[in-house]
Backbone as numpy.savetxt, mean C-alpha at the origin, in Angstrom:
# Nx Ny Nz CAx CAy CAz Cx Cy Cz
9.88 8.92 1.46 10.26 7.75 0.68 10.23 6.53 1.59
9.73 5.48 0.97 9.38 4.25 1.73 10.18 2.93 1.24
10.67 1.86 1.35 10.83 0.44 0.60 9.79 -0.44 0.45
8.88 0.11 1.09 7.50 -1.64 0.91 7.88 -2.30 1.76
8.48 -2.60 3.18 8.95 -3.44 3.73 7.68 -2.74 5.20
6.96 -3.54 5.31 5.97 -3.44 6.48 6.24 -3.50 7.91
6.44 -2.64 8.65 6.82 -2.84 9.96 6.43 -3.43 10.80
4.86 -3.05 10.85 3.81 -2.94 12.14 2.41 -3.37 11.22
1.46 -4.14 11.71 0.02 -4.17 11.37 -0.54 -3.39 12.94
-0.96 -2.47 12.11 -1.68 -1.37 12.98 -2.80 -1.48 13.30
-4.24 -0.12 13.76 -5.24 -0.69 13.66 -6.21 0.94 13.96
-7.22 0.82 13.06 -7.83 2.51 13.01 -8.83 2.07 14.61
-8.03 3.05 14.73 -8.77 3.31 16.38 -9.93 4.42 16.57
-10.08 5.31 15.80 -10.99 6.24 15.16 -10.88 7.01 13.64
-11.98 7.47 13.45 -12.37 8.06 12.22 -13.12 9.21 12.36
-12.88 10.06 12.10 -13.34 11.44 12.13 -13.94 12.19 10.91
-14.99 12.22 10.12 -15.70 12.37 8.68 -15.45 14.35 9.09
-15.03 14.97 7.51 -14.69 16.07 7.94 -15.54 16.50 6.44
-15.63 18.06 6.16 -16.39 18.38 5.43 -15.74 17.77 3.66
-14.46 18.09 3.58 -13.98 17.62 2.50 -12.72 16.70 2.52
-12.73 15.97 4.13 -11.21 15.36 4.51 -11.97 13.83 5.20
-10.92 13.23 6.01 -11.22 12.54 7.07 -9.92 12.65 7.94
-10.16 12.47 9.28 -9.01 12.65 10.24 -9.17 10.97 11.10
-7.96 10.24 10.79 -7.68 9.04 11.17 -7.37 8.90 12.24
-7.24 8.28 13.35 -6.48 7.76 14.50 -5.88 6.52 14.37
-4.53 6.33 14.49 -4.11 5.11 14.37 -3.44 4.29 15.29
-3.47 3.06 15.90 -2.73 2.32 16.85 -1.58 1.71 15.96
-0.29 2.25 16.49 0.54 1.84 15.84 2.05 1.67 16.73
2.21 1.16 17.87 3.50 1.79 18.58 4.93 1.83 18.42
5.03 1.06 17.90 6.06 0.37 16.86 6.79 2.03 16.00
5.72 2.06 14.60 6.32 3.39 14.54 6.12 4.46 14.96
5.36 4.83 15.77 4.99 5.81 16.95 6.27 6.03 18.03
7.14 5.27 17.90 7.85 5.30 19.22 8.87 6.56 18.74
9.15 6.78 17.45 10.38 8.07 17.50 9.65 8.77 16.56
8.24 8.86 16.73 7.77 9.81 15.60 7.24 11.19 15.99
6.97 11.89 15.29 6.72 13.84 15.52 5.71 14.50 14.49
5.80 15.22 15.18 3.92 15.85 14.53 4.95 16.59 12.98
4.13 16.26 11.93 5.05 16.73 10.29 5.75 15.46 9.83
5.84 14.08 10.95 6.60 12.84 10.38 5.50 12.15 9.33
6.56 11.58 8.13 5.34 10.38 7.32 5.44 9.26 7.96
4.47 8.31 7.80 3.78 7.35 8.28 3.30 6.80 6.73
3.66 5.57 6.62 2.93 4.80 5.38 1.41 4.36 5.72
0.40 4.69 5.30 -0.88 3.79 5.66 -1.22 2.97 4.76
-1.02 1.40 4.69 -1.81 0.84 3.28 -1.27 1.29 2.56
0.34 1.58 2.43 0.74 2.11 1.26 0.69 3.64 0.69
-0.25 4.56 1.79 -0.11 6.13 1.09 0.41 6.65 2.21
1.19 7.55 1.88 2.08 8.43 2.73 0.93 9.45 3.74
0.78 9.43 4.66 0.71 10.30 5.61 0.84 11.37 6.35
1.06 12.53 6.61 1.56 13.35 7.58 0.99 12.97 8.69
1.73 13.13 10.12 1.49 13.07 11.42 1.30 14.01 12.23
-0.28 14.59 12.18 -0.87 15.53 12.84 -0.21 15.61 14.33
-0.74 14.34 15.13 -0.32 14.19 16.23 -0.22 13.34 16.90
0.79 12.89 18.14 1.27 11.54 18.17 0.89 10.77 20.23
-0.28 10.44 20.01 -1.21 10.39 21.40 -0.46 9.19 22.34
-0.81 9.57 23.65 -0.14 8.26 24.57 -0.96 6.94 24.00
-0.45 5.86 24.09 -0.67 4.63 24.22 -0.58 4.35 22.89
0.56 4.89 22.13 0.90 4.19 20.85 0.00 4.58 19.68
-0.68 5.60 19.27 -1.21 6.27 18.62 -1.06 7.41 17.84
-1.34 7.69 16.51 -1.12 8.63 15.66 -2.34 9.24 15.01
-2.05 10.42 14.71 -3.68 11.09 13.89 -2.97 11.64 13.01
-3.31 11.15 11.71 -3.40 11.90 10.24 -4.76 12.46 9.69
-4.16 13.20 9.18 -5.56 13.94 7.83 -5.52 13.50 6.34
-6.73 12.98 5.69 -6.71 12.56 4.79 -7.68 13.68 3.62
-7.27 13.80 2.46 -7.96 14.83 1.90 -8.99 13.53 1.06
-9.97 14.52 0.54 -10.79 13.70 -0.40 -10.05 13.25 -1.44
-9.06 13.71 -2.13 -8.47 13.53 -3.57 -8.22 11.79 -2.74
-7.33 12.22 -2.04 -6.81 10.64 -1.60 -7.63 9.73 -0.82
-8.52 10.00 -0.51 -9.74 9.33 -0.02 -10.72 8.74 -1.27
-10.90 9.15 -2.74 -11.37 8.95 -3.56 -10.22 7.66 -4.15
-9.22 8.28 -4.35 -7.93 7.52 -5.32 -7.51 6.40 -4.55
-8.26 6.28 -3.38 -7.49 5.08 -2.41 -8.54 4.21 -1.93
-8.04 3.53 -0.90 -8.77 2.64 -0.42 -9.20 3.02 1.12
-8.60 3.85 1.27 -8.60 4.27 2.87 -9.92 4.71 3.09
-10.33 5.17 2.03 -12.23 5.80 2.14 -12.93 4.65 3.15
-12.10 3.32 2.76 -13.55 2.07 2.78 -13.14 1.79 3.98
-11.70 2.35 5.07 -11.18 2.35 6.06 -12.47 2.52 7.05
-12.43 1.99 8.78 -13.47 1.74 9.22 -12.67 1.60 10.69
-12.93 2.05 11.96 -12.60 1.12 13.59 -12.43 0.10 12.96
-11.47 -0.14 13.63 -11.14 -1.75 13.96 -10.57 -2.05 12.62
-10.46 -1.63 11.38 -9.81 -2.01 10.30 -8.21 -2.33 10.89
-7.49 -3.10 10.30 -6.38 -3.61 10.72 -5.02 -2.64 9.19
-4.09 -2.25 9.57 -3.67 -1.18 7.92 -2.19 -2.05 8.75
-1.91 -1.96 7.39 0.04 -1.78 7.26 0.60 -0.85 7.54
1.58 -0.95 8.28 2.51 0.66 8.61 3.85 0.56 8.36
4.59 1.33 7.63 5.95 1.83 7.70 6.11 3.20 8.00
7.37 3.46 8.35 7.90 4.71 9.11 8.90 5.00 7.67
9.03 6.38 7.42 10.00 6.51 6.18 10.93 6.03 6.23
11.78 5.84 5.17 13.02 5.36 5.04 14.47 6.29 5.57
15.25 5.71 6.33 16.25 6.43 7.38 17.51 5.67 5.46
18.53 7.34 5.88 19.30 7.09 4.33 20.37 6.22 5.37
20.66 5.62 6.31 21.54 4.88 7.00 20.75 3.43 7.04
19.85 3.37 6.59 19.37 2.00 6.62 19.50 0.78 4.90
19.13 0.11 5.17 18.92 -1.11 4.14 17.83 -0.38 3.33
17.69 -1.11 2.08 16.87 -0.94 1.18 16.35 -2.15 0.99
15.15 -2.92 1.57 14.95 -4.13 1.83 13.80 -4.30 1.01
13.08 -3.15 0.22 12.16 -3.64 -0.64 12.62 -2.86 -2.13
12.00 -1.90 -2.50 11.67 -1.15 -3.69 11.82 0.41 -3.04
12.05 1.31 -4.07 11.88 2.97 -3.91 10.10 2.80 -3.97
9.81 3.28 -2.59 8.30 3.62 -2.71 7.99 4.54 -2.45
7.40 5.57 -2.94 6.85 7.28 -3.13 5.47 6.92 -2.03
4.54 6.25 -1.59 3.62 6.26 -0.96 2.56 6.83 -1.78
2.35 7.50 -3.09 1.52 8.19 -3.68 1.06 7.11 -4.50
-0.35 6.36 -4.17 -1.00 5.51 -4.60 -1.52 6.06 -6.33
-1.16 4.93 -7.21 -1.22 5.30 -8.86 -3.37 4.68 -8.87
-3.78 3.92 -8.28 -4.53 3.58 -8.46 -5.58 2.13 -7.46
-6.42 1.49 -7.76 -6.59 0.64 -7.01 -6.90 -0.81 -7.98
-6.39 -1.91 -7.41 -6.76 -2.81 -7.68 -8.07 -3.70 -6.93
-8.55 -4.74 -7.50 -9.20 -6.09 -6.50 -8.37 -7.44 -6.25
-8.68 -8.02 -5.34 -8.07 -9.50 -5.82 -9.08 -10.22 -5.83
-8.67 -10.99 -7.27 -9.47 -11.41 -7.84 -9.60 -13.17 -7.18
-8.39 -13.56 -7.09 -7.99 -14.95 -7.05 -7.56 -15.21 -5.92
-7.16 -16.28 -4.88 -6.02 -16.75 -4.26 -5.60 -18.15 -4.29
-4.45 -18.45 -4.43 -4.38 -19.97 -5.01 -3.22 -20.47 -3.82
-3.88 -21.21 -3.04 -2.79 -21.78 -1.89 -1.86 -22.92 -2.12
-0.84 -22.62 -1.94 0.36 -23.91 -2.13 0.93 -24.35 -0.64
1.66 -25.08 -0.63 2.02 -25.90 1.11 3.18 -24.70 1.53
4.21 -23.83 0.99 4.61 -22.97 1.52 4.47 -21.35 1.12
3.60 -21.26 0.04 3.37 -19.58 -0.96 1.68 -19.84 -0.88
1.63 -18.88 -1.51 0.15 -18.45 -2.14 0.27 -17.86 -3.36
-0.30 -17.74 -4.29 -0.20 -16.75 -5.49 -1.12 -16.25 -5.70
-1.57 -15.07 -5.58 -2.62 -13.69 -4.76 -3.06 -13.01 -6.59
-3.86 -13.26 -7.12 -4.21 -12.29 -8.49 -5.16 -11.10 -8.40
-4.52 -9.90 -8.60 -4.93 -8.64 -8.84 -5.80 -7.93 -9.63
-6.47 -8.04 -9.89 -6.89 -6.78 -11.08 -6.12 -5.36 -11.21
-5.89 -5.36 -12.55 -4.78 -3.80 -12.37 -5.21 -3.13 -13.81
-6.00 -1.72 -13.37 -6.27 -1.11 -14.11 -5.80 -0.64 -15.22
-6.65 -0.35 -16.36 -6.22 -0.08 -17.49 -4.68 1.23 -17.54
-5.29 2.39 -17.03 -4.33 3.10 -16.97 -2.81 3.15 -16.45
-2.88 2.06 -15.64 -1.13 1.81 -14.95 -0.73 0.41 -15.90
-1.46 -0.43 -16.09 -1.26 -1.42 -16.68 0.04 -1.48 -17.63
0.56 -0.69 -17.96 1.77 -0.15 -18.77 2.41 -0.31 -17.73
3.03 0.34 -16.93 3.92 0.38 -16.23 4.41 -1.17 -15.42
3.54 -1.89 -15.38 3.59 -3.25 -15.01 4.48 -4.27 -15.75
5.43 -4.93 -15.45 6.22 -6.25 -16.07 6.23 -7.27 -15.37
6.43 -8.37 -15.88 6.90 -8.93 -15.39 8.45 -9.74 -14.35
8.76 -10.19 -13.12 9.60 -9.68 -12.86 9.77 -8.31 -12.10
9.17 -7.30 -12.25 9.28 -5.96 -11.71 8.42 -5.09 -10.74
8.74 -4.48 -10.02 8.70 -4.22 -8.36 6.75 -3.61 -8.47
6.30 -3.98 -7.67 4.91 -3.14 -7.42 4.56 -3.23 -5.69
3.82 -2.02 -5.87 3.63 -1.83 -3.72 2.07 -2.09 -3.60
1.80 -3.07 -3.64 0.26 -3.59 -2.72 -0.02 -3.33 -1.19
-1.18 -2.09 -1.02 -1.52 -1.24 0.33 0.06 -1.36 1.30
0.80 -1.49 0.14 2.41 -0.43 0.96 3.20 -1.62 1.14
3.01 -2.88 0.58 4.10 -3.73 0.32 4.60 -4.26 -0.95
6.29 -4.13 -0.60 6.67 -4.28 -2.08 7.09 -5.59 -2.08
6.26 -6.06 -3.62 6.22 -7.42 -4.25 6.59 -7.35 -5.72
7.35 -8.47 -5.87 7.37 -8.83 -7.17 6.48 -9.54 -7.83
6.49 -9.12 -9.79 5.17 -9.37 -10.58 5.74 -11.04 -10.88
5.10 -11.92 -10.29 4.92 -13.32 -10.81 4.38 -13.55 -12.03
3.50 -13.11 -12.64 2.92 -13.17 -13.54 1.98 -11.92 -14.09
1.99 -11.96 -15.57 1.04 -10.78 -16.15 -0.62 -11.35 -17.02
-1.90 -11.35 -17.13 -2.32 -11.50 -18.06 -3.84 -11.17 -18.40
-4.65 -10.76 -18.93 -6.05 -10.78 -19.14 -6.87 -11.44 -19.22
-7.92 -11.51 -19.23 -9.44 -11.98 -19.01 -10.29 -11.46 -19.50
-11.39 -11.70 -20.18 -12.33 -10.86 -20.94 -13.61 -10.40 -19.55
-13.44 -11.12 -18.00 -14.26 -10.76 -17.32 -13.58 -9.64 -16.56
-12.58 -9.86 -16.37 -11.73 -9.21 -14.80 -10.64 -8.11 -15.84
-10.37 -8.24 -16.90 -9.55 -7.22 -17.96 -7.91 -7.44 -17.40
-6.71 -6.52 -17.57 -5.69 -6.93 -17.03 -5.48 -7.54 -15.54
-4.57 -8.19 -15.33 -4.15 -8.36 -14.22 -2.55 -8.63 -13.76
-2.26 -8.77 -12.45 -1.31 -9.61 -12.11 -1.13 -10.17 -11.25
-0.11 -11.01 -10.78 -0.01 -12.15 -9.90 0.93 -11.46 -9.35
0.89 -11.93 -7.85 2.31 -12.38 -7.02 2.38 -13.65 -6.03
3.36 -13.72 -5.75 3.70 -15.31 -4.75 4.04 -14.72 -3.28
2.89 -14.95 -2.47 3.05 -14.53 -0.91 4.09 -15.57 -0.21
4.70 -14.99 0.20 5.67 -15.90 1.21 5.05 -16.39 2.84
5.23 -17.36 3.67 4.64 -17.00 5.03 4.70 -16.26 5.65
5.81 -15.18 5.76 6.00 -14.15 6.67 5.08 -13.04 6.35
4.88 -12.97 4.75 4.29 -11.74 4.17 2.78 -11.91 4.33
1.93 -13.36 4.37 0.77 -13.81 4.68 0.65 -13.60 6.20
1.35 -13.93 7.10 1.03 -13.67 8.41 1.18 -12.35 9.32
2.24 -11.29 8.46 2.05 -9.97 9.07 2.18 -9.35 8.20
1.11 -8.92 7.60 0.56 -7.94 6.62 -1.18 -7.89 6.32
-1.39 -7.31 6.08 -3.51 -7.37 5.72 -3.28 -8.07 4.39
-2.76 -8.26 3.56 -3.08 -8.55 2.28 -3.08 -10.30 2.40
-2.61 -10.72 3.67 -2.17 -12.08 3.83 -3.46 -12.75 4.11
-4.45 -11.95 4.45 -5.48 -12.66 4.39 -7.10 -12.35 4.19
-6.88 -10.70 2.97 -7.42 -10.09 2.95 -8.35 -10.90 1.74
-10.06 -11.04 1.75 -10.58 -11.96 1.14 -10.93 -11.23 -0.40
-10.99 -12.50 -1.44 -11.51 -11.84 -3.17 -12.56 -11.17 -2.74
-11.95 -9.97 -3.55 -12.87 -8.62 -3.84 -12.67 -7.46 -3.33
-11.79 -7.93 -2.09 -11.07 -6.58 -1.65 -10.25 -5.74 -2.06
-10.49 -4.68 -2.40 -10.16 -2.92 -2.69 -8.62 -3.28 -1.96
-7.16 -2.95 -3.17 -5.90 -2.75 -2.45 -5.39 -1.20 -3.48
-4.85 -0.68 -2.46 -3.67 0.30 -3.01 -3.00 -0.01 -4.43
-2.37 0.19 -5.59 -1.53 -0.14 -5.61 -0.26 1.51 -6.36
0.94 1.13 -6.56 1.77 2.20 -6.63 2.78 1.60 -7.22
3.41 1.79 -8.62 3.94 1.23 -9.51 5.06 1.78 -9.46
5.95 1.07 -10.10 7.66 1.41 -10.26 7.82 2.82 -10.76
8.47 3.87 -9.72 7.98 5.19 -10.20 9.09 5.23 -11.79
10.46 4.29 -11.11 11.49 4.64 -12.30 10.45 4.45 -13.82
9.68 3.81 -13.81 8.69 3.29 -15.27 8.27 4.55 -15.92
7.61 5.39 -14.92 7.27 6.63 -15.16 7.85 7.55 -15.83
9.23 7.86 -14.97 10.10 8.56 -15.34 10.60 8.31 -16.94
10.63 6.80 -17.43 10.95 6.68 -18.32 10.52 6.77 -19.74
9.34 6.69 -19.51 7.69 7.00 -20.30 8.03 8.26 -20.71
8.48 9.42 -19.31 8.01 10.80 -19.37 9.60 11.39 -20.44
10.41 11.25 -20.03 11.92 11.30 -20.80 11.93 10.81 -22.22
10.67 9.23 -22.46 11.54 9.14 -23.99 10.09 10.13 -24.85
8.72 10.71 -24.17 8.28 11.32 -25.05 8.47 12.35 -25.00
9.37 13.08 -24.34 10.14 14.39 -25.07 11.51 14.12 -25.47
11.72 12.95 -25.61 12.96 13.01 -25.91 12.84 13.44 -28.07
């Protein structure tokens, strides 16, 4: 379990193409420093296992195809720059959202609209999660949790939504300056789910 609250901008230090996987290397030291081979690791928002944890601030995960298809990490590359969180400690703050790391789908951004202290960043958000989306209410973009500024459609780009980047969140995070058209994570309010799933058997 994660909050969306970004620790570290990391950086794929290798890539390893496997018959039906990929095996990552990641520069990350930050959460590397108290971590263990079986620890999660957020990448871009999907949960991780930690194969193994190399000198000079480095981690290796395995990625299966399911999540290599359903994500964005496929389009992952050297030198790609990823978001990292370390799971959530139950003695700590809850400084973003309940985040499961299990990516619902992917968006684009479509838009970015700069103001003198925000940005307001527009998404494309697929048909199938598009429900779960409000306005007002929590969503994790490649593993950061933001609130929905705005909801609405387009007959070119189909649903979408907005959020309002703050400076801190533009200057250490990938999404802060990640350009239209780029492939993001995203992972929706799981409570939405739950609630969907409860009132149709109810």
């Amino acid at each position: 379990m994660f909050t969306g609250i970004v620790e570290e901008l990391g950086e794929v230090v290798a890539k390893e193409d496997l018959t039906d996987a990929a095996r990552f290397t990641v520069r990350g030291p930050l959460v590397t420093s108290d971590a263990g081979h079986g620890d999660s690791i957020a990448v871009n928002g999907v949960c991780l296992t930690v194969v193994d944890v190399l000198d000079g601030g480095s981690f290796t995960a395995d990625v299966m195809a399911e999540t290599l298809d359903r994500s964005s990490l496929g389009a992952l590359n050297v030198g790609s720059a990823v978001n990292l969180e370390r799971a959530a400690a139950l003695n700590s703050r809850l400084g973003g959202h309940l985040v499961q790391g299990h990516v619902d789908g992917t968006g684009t951004i479509v838009s970015r609209t700069p103001s003198e202290r925000w940005e307001v960043v527009r998404v494309s958000l697929p048909d199938d999660i598009a429900k779960y989306v409000v306005e007002k209410g929590s969503i994790t973009v490649d593993g950061i949790s933001l609130t929905v500024s705005a909801l609405g459609a387009e007959a070119e780009t189909g649903d979408y939504f907005e959020v309002s980047l703050i400076p801190t969140t533009r200057e250490l995070t990938t999404f802060g300056t990640a350009a239209v058209g780029t492939p993001v994570n995203l992972e929706v309010d799981v409570i939405a789910k739950y609630v969907e799933r409860l009132a149709a058997r109810g």
